[in-house]
Coordinates of C-alpha atoms in Angstrom, one line a residue:
M10 CA 87.9 106.2 88.0
S11 CA 86.5 104.7 84.9
M12 CA 83.0 103.3 84.9
W13 CA 84.5 99.7 85.4
G14 CA 86.1 100.7 88.6
T15 CA 89.8 100.7 87.4
P16 CA 91.6 104.0 88.0
A17 CA 91.9 105.8 84.6
F18 CA 95.8 106.2 85.1
F19 CA 96.2 102.4 84.7
K20 CA 95.4 102.9 81.1
Q21 CA 98.7 104.6 80.5
F22 CA 100.6 101.4 81.6
T23 CA 101.5 99.8 78.4
D24 CA 103.0 96.9 80.3
K25 CA 101.3 95.6 83.3
R26 CA 104.5 94.2 84.4
S27 CA 105.7 97.6 85.9
V28 CA 102.6 97.4 88.3
N29 CA 103.7 93.7 89.3
E30 CA 107.3 94.5 89.6
F31 CA 106.6 97.6 91.9
Q32 CA 104.3 95.4 93.9
S33 CA 106.8 92.6 94.1
L34 CA 109.5 95.1 95.4
L35 CA 107.3 95.9 98.4
D36 CA 105.8 92.5 99.0
L37 CA 108.0 91.5 101.9
A38 CA 107.2 90.2 105.4
P39 CA 107.6 93.1 107.8
Y40 CA 108.2 90.7 110.7
S41 CA 111.2 88.9 108.9
K42 CA 114.5 90.5 109.2
A43 CA 115.9 88.6 106.4
E44 CA 113.1 89.8 104.0
R45 CA 113.5 93.4 105.3
N46 CA 117.2 93.2 104.5
S47 CA 116.4 92.1 100.9
F48 CA 114.6 95.4 100.3
Q49 CA 115.8 97.0 97.1
N50 CA 115.6 100.8 97.9
D51 CA 117.1 102.0 94.5
E52 CA 114.8 99.8 92.5
V53 CA 111.8 101.1 94.4
L54 CA 113.0 104.7 93.9
R55 CA 113.3 104.1 90.2
A56 CA 109.9 102.6 89.9
I57 CA 108.3 105.5 91.9
R58 CA 110.0 108.1 89.7
A59 CA 109.0 106.3 86.5
C60 CA 105.4 106.1 87.5
P61 CA 104.4 108.3 90.6
E62 CA 100.8 107.2 90.2
L63 CA 101.7 103.8 91.6
S64 CA 102.0 105.4 95.1
Q65 CA 98.3 106.5 94.9
T66 CA 97.2 102.9 94.2
K67 CA 96.0 100.4 96.7
L68 CA 97.6 97.0 96.1
K69 CA 97.4 93.5 97.5
F70 CA 100.4 92.3 99.4
T71 CA 100.9 88.7 100.7
H72 CA 101.5 89.6 104.4
V73 CA 98.6 92.2 104.8
S74 CA 95.0 91.5 104.6
G75 CA 93.0 93.6 102.2
L76 CA 94.3 96.3 99.9
V77 CA 96.8 98.9 101.2
F78 CA 98.8 101.8 99.9
P79 CA 102.4 101.2 99.1
L80 CA 103.3 103.7 101.7
F81 CA 102.0 101.4 104.5
M82 CA 104.3 98.6 103.2
A83 CA 107.3 100.8 102.8
V84 CA 107.0 102.1 106.5
S85 CA 106.3 98.5 107.6
I86 CA 109.5 97.2 106.1
G87 CA 111.7 100.0 107.0
A88 CA 112.2 101.7 103.7
S89 CA 114.5 104.8 103.5
T90 CA 113.2 108.3 104.2
E91 CA 113.5 109.1 100.5
V92 CA 111.2 106.3 99.5
I93 CA 108.7 107.2 102.2
E94 CA 108.6 110.9 101.1
L95 CA 108.2 110.0 97.4
L96 CA 105.4 107.7 98.3
A97 CA 103.8 110.2 100.6
V98 CA 104.1 113.2 98.2
P99 CA 104.2 111.7 94.7
D100 CA 104.5 115.1 92.9
E101 CA 108.0 115.3 94.2
A102 CA 108.9 112.4 91.9
L103 CA 108.0 114.6 88.9
E104 CA 110.2 117.6 90.0
G105 CA 112.5 118.8 87.3
T106 CA 110.6 117.0 84.5
D107 CA 108.2 118.4 81.8
E108 CA 104.7 117.2 81.0
Y109 CA 106.1 114.0 79.4
R110 CA 108.3 113.3 82.5
R111 CA 111.5 114.1 80.6
T112 CA 114.3 115.8 82.5

């Protein structure tokens, strides 16, 4: 963490939109079947692969009090096993890439 309390890896996000977009993909009501059915699995996978550090960041979600890891929300809304695995072990998202995340 930096001295201001913000994780240092946030500095690499040139566009804060990526964090907000990732958060909005998971910000669904776990108790609502309609919202769970609107879950966009492929978009979440793409976001995790683009920035695996997001999985290690606690975020604020509408239907949960406090800050929680994305893994909690993914399990709550019934995300695919692949999403759960990438959130649980973010290094797997980097497999097959070089130090600049190129394939």
